[in-house]
mmCIF file of C-alpha atoms and ligand atoms in Angstrom:
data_model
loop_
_atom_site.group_PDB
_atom_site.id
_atom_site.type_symbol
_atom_site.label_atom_id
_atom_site.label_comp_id
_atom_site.label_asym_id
_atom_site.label_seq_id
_atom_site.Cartn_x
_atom_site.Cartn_y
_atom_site.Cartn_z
ATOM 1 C CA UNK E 1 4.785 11.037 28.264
ATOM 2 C CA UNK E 2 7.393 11.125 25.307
ATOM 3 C CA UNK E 3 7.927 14.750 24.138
ATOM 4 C CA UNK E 4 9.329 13.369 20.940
ATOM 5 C CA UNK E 5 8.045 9.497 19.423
ATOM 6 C CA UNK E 6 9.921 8.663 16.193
ATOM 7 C CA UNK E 7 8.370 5.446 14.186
ATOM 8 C CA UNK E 8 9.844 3.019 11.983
ATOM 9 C CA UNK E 9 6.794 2.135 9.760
ATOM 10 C CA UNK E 10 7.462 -1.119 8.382
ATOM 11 C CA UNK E 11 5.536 -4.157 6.943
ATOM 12 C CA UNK E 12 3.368 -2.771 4.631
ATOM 13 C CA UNK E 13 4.587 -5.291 1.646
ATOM 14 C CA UNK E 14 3.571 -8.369 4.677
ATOM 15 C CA UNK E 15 0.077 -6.736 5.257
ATOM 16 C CA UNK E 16 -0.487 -6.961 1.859
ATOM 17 C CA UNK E 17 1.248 -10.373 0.892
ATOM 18 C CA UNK E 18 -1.053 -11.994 3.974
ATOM 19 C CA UNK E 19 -4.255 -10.954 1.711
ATOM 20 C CA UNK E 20 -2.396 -11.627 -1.503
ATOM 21 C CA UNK E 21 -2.910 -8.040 -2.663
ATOM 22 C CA UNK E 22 0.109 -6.288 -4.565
ATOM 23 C CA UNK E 23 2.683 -4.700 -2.190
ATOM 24 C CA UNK E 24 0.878 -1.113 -3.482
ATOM 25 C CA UNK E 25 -2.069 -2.202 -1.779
ATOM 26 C CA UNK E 26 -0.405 -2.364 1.234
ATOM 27 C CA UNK E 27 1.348 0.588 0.938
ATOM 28 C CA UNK E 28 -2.455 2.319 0.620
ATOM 29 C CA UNK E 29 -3.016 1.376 3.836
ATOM 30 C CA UNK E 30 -0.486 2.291 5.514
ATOM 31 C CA UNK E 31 -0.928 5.844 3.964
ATOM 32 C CA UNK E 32 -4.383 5.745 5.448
ATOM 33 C CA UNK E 33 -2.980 4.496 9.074
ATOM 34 C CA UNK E 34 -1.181 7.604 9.351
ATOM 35 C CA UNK E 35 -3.938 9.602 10.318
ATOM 36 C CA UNK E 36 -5.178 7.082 13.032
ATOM 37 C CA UNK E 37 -1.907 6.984 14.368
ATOM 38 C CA UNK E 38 -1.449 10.779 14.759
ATOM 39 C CA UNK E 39 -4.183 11.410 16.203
ATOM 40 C CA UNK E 40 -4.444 9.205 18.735
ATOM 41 C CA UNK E 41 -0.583 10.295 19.888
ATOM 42 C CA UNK E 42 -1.853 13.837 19.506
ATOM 43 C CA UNK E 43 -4.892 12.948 22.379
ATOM 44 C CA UNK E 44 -2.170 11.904 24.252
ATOM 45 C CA UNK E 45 -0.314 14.862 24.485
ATOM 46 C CA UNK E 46 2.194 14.026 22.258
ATOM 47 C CA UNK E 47 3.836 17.199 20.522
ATOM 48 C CA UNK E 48 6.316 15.748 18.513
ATOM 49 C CA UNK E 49 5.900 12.929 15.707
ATOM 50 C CA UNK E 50 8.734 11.392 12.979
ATOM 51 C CA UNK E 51 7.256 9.106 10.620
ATOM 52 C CA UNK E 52 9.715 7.323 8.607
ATOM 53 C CA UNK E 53 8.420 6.766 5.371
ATOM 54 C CA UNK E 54 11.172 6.170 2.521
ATOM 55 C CA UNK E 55 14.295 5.770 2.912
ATOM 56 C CA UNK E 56 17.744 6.824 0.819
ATOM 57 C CA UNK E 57 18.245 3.062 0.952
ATOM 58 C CA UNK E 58 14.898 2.400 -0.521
ATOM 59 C CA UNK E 59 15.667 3.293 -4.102
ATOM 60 C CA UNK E 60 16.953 -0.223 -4.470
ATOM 61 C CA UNK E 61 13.413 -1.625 -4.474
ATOM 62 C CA UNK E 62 12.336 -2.613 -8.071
ATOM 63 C CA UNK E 63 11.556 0.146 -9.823
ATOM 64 C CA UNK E 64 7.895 -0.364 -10.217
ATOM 65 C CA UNK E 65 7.607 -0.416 -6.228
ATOM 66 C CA UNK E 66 9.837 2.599 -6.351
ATOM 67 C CA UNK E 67 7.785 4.624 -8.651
ATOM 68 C CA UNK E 68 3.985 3.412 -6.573
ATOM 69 C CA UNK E 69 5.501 4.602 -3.576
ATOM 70 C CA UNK E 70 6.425 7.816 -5.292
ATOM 71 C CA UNK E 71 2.877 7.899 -7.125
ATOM 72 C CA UNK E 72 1.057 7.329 -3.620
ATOM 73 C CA UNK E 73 2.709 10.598 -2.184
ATOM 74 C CA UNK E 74 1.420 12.578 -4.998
ATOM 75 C CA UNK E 75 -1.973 11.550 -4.711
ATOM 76 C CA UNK E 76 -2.056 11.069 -1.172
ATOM 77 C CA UNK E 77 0.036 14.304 0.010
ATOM 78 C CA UNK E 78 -3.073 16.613 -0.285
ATOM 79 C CA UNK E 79 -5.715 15.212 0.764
ATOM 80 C CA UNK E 80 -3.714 14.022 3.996
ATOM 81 C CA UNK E 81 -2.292 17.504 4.382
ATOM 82 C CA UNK E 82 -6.280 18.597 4.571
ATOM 83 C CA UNK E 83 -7.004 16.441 7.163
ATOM 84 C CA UNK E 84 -4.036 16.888 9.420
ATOM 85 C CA UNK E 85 -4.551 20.703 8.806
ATOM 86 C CA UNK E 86 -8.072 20.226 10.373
ATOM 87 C CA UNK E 87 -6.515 18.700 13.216
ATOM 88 C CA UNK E 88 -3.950 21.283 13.824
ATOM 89 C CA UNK E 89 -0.673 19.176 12.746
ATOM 90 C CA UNK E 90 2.001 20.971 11.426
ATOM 91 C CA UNK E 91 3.840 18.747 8.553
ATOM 92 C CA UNK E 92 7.638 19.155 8.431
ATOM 93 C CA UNK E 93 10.033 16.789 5.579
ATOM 94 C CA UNK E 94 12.823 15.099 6.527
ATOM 95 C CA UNK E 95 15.475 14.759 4.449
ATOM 96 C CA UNK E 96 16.672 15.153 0.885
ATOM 97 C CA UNK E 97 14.129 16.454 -1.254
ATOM 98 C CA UNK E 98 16.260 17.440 -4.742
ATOM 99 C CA UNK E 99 16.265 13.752 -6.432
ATOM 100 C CA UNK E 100 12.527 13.621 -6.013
ATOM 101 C CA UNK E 101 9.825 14.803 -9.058
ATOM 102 C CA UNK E 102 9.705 18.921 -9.494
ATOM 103 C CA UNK E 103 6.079 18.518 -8.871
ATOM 104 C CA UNK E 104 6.131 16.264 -5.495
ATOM 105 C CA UNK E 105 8.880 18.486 -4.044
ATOM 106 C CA UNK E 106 6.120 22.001 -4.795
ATOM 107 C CA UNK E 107 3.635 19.445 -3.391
ATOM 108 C CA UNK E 108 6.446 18.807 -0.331
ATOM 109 C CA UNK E 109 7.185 22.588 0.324
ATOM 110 C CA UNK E 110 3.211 23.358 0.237
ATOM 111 C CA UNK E 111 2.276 20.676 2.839
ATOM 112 C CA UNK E 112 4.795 22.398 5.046
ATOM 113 C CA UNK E 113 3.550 26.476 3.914
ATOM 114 C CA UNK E 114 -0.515 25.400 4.483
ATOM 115 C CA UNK E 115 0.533 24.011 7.849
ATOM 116 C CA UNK E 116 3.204 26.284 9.344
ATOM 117 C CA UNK E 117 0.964 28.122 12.257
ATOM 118 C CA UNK E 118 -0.529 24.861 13.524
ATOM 119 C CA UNK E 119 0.769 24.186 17.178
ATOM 120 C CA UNK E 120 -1.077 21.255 17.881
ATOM 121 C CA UNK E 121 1.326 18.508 17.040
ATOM 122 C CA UNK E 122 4.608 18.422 14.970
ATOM 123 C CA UNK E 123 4.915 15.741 12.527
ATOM 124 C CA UNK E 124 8.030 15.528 10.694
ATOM 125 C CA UNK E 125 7.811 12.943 7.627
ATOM 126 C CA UNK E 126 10.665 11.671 6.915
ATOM 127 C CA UNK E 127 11.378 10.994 3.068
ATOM 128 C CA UNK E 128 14.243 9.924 1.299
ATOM 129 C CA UNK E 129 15.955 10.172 4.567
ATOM 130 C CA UNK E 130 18.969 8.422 5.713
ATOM 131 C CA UNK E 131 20.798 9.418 8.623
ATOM 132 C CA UNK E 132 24.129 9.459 7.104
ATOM 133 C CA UNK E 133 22.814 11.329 4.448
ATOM 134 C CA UNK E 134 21.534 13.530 7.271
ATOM 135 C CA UNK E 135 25.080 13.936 9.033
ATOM 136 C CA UNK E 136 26.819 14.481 5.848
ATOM 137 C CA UNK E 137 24.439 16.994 4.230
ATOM 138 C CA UNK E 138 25.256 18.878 7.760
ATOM 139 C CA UNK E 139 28.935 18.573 7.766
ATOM 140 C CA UNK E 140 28.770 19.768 4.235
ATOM 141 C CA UNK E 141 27.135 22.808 5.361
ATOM 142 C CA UNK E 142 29.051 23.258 8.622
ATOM 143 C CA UNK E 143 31.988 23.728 6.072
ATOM 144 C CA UNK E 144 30.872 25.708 3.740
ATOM 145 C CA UNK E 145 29.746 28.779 6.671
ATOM 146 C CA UNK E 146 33.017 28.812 7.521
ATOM 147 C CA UNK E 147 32.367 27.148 11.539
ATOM 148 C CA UNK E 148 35.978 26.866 12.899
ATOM 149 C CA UNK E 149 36.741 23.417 15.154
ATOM 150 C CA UNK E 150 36.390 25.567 18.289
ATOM 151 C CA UNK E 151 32.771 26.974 16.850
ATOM 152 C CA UNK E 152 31.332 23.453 16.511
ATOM 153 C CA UNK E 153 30.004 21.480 19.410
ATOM 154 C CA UNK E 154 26.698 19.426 19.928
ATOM 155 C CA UNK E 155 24.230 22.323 19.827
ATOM 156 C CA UNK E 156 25.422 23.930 16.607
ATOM 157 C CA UNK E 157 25.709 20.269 14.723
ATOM 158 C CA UNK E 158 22.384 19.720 15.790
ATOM 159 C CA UNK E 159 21.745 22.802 14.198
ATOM 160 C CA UNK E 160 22.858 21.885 10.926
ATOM 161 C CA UNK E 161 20.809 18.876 10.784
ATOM 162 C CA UNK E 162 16.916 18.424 9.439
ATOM 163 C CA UNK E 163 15.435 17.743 12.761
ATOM 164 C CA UNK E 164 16.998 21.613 13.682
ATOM 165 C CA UNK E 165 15.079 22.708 16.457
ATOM 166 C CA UNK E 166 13.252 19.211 17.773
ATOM 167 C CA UNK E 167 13.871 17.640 20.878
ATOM 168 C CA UNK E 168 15.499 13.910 19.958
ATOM 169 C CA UNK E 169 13.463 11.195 19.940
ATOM 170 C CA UNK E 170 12.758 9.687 23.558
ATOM 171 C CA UNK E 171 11.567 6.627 21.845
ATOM 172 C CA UNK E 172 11.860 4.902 18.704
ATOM 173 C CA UNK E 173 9.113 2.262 17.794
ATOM 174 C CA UNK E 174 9.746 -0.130 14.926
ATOM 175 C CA UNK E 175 6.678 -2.185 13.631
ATOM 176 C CA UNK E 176 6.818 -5.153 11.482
ATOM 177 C CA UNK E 177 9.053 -7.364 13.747
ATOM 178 C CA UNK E 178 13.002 -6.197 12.697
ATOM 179 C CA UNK E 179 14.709 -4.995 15.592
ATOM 180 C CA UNK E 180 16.990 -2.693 13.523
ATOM 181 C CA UNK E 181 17.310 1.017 12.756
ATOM 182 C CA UNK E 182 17.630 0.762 9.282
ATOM 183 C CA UNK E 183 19.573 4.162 8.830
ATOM 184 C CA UNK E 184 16.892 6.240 11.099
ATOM 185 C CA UNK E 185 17.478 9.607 13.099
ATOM 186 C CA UNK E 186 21.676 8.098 13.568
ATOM 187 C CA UNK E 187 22.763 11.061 15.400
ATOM 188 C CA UNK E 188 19.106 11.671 17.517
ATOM 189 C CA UNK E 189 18.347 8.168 18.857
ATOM 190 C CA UNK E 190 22.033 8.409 21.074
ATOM 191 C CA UNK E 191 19.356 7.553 24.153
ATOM 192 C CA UNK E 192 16.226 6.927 22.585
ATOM 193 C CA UNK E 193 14.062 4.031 24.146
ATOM 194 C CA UNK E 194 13.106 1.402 21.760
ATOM 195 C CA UNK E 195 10.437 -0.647 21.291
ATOM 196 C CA UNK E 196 9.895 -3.250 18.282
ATOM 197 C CA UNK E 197 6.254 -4.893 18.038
ATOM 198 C CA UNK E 198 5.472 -8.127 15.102
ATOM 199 C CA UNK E 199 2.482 -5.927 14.572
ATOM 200 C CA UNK E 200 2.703 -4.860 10.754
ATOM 201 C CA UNK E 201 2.387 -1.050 10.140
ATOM 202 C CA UNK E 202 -1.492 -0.706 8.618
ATOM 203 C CA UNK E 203 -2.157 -2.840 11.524
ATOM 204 C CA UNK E 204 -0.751 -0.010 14.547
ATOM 205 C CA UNK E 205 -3.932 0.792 16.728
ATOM 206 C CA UNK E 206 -4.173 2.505 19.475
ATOM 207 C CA UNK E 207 -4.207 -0.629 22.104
ATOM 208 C CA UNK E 208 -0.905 -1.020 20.540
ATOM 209 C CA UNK E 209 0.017 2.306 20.800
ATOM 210 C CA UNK E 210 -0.715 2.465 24.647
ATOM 211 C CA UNK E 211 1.686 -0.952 25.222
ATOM 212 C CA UNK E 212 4.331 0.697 23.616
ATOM 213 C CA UNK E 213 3.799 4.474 26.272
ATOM 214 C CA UNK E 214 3.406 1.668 29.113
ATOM 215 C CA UNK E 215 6.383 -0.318 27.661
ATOM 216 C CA UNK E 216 7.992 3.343 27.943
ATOM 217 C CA UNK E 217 6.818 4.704 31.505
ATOM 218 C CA UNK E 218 8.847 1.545 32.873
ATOM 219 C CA UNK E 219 11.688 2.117 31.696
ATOM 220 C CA UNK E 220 14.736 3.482 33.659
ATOM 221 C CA UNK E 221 16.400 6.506 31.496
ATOM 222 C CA UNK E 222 20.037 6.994 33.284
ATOM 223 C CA UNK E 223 21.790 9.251 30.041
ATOM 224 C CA UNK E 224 25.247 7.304 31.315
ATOM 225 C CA UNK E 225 24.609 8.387 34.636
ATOM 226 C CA UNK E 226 23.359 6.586 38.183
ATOM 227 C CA UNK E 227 19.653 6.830 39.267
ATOM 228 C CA UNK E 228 19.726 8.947 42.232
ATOM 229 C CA UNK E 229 22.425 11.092 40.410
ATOM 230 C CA UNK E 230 20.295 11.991 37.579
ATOM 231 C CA UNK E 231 17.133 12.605 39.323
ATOM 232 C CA UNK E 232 19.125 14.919 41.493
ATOM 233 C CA UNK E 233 20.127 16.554 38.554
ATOM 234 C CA UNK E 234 16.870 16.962 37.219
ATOM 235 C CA UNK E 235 15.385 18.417 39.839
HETATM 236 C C1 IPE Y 1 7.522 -0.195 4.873
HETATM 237 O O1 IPE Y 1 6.985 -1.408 4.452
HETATM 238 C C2 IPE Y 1 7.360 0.891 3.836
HETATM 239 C C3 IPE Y 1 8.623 1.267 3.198
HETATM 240 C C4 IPE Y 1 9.823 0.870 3.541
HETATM 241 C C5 IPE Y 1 8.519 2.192 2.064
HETATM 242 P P1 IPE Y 1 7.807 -2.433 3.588
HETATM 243 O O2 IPE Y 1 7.540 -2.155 2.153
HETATM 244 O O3 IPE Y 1 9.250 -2.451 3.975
HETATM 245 O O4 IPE Y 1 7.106 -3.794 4.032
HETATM 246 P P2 IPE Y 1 7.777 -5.202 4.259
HETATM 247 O O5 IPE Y 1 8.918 -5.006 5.227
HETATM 248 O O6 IPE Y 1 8.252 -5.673 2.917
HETATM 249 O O7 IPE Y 1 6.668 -6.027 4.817
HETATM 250 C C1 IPE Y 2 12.847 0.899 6.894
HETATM 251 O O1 IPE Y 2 12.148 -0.188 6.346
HETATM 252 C C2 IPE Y 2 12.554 2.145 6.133
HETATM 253 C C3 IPE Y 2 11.190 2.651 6.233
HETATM 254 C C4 IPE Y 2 10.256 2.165 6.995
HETATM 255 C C5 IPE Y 2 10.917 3.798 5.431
HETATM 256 P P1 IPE Y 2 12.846 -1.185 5.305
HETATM 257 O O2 IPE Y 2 11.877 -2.266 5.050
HETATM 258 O O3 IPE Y 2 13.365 -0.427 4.153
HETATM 259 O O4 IPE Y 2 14.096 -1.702 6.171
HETATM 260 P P2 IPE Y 2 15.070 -2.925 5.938
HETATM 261 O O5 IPE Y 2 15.453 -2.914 4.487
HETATM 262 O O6 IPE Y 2 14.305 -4.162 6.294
HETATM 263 O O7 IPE Y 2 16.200 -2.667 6.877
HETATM 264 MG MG1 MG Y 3 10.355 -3.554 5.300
#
């Protein structure tokens, strides 16, 4: 089982365009497929979730898709904290939060206070993220402390960055049919397994769900090395 699944949640404007609805409407429901989604990976024995849910590349939507998206967080970020709370989640953001509304980043920082002792399952959201963003924001800092050339290696870079502390992603699932990272977890997915599914994002279910951990458990994971080598290693 995955210790760490990172998903690309895309085709919520498709959903919605195949029942001529506004793109909002299927940004609703994908909102409301979060919960489904966690908690079915969560049964599973999943510990560690990344949902990526705006990215620093997404401001360049029209701004009346721009400001729904940024209206559905409000309104959806506590009553979804609730829930996840009840089910033991612990909600951690992802990313850059100081060009978003004063209010949504208190709303950001008290998703992440209310949930901070629950060990059930991680889930990291990731908003306004972009992993370049990511790696400079961290060589920023890595300047500023002073961290001499010698100081710096893997470990202390992936310090720096705003998955500090979480295993990488062992795999990466992309819905809505691209086979692309779109600026996602750069630095994290070096040997991530991915999988890419046509099905659109308020349409993930758990049979899906279960192809993608099968599509997984057959997979050969060598990190650059030979099979009998690593498994030596390993063990
Ligand atoms: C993903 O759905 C949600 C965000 C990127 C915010 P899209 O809005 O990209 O949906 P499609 O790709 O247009 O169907
Ligand atoms: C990727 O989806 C970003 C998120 C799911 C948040 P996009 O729909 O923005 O990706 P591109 O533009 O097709 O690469
Ligand atoms: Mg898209």
């Amino acid at each position: 089982m995955p210790r760490h699944i990172a998903i690309i949640m895309d085709g919520n404007g498709r959903w919605a365009a195949q029942r001529a609805l506004p793109r909002e409407a299927g940004h609703r429901r994908g909102v409301a497929n979060i919960q489904r989604v966690v908690r079915a990976l969560a049964e599973r024995g999943v510990p560690v979730v990344t949902l990526y849910a705006f990215s620093t590349e997404n401001w360049r939507r029209p701004t009346a898709e721009v400001e729904a998206l940024m209206s559905i967080l409000a309104e959806e970020i506590e009553p979804q904290t609730r829930e996840l709370h009840e089910a033991g989640v612990r909600l951690v953001h992802l990313g850059d939060p100081t060009p978003l509304d004063p209010v949504l980043q208190d709303a950001i920082a008290a998703a992440e206070d209310i949930t901070k002792n629950n060990d059930r399952l991680v889930l990291n959201v990731a908003f306004n993220y972009g992993g370049r963003d990511e790696i400079l924001h961290a060589v920023r800092k890595i300047i500023a402390d002073g961290v001499t050339p010698s100081e710096l290696d893997e470990g202390v870079f992936g310090r720096y960055l705003y998955t500090n502390g979480c295993p990488d992603p062992d795999l990466i699932i992309r819905t809505g049919g691209e086979q692309r990272l779109s600026n996602f977890l750069l630095w994290q997915a070096a040997y991530s397994e991915y999988y890419h599914t046509s099905v659109l994002w308020p349409d993930l279910d758990e049979g899906e769900l279960d192809r993608a951990l099968e599509a997984y458990r057959q997979r050969n994971r060598r990190f650059g090395a030979l099979d009998a080598q690593h498994h030596r290693d390993e063990a």
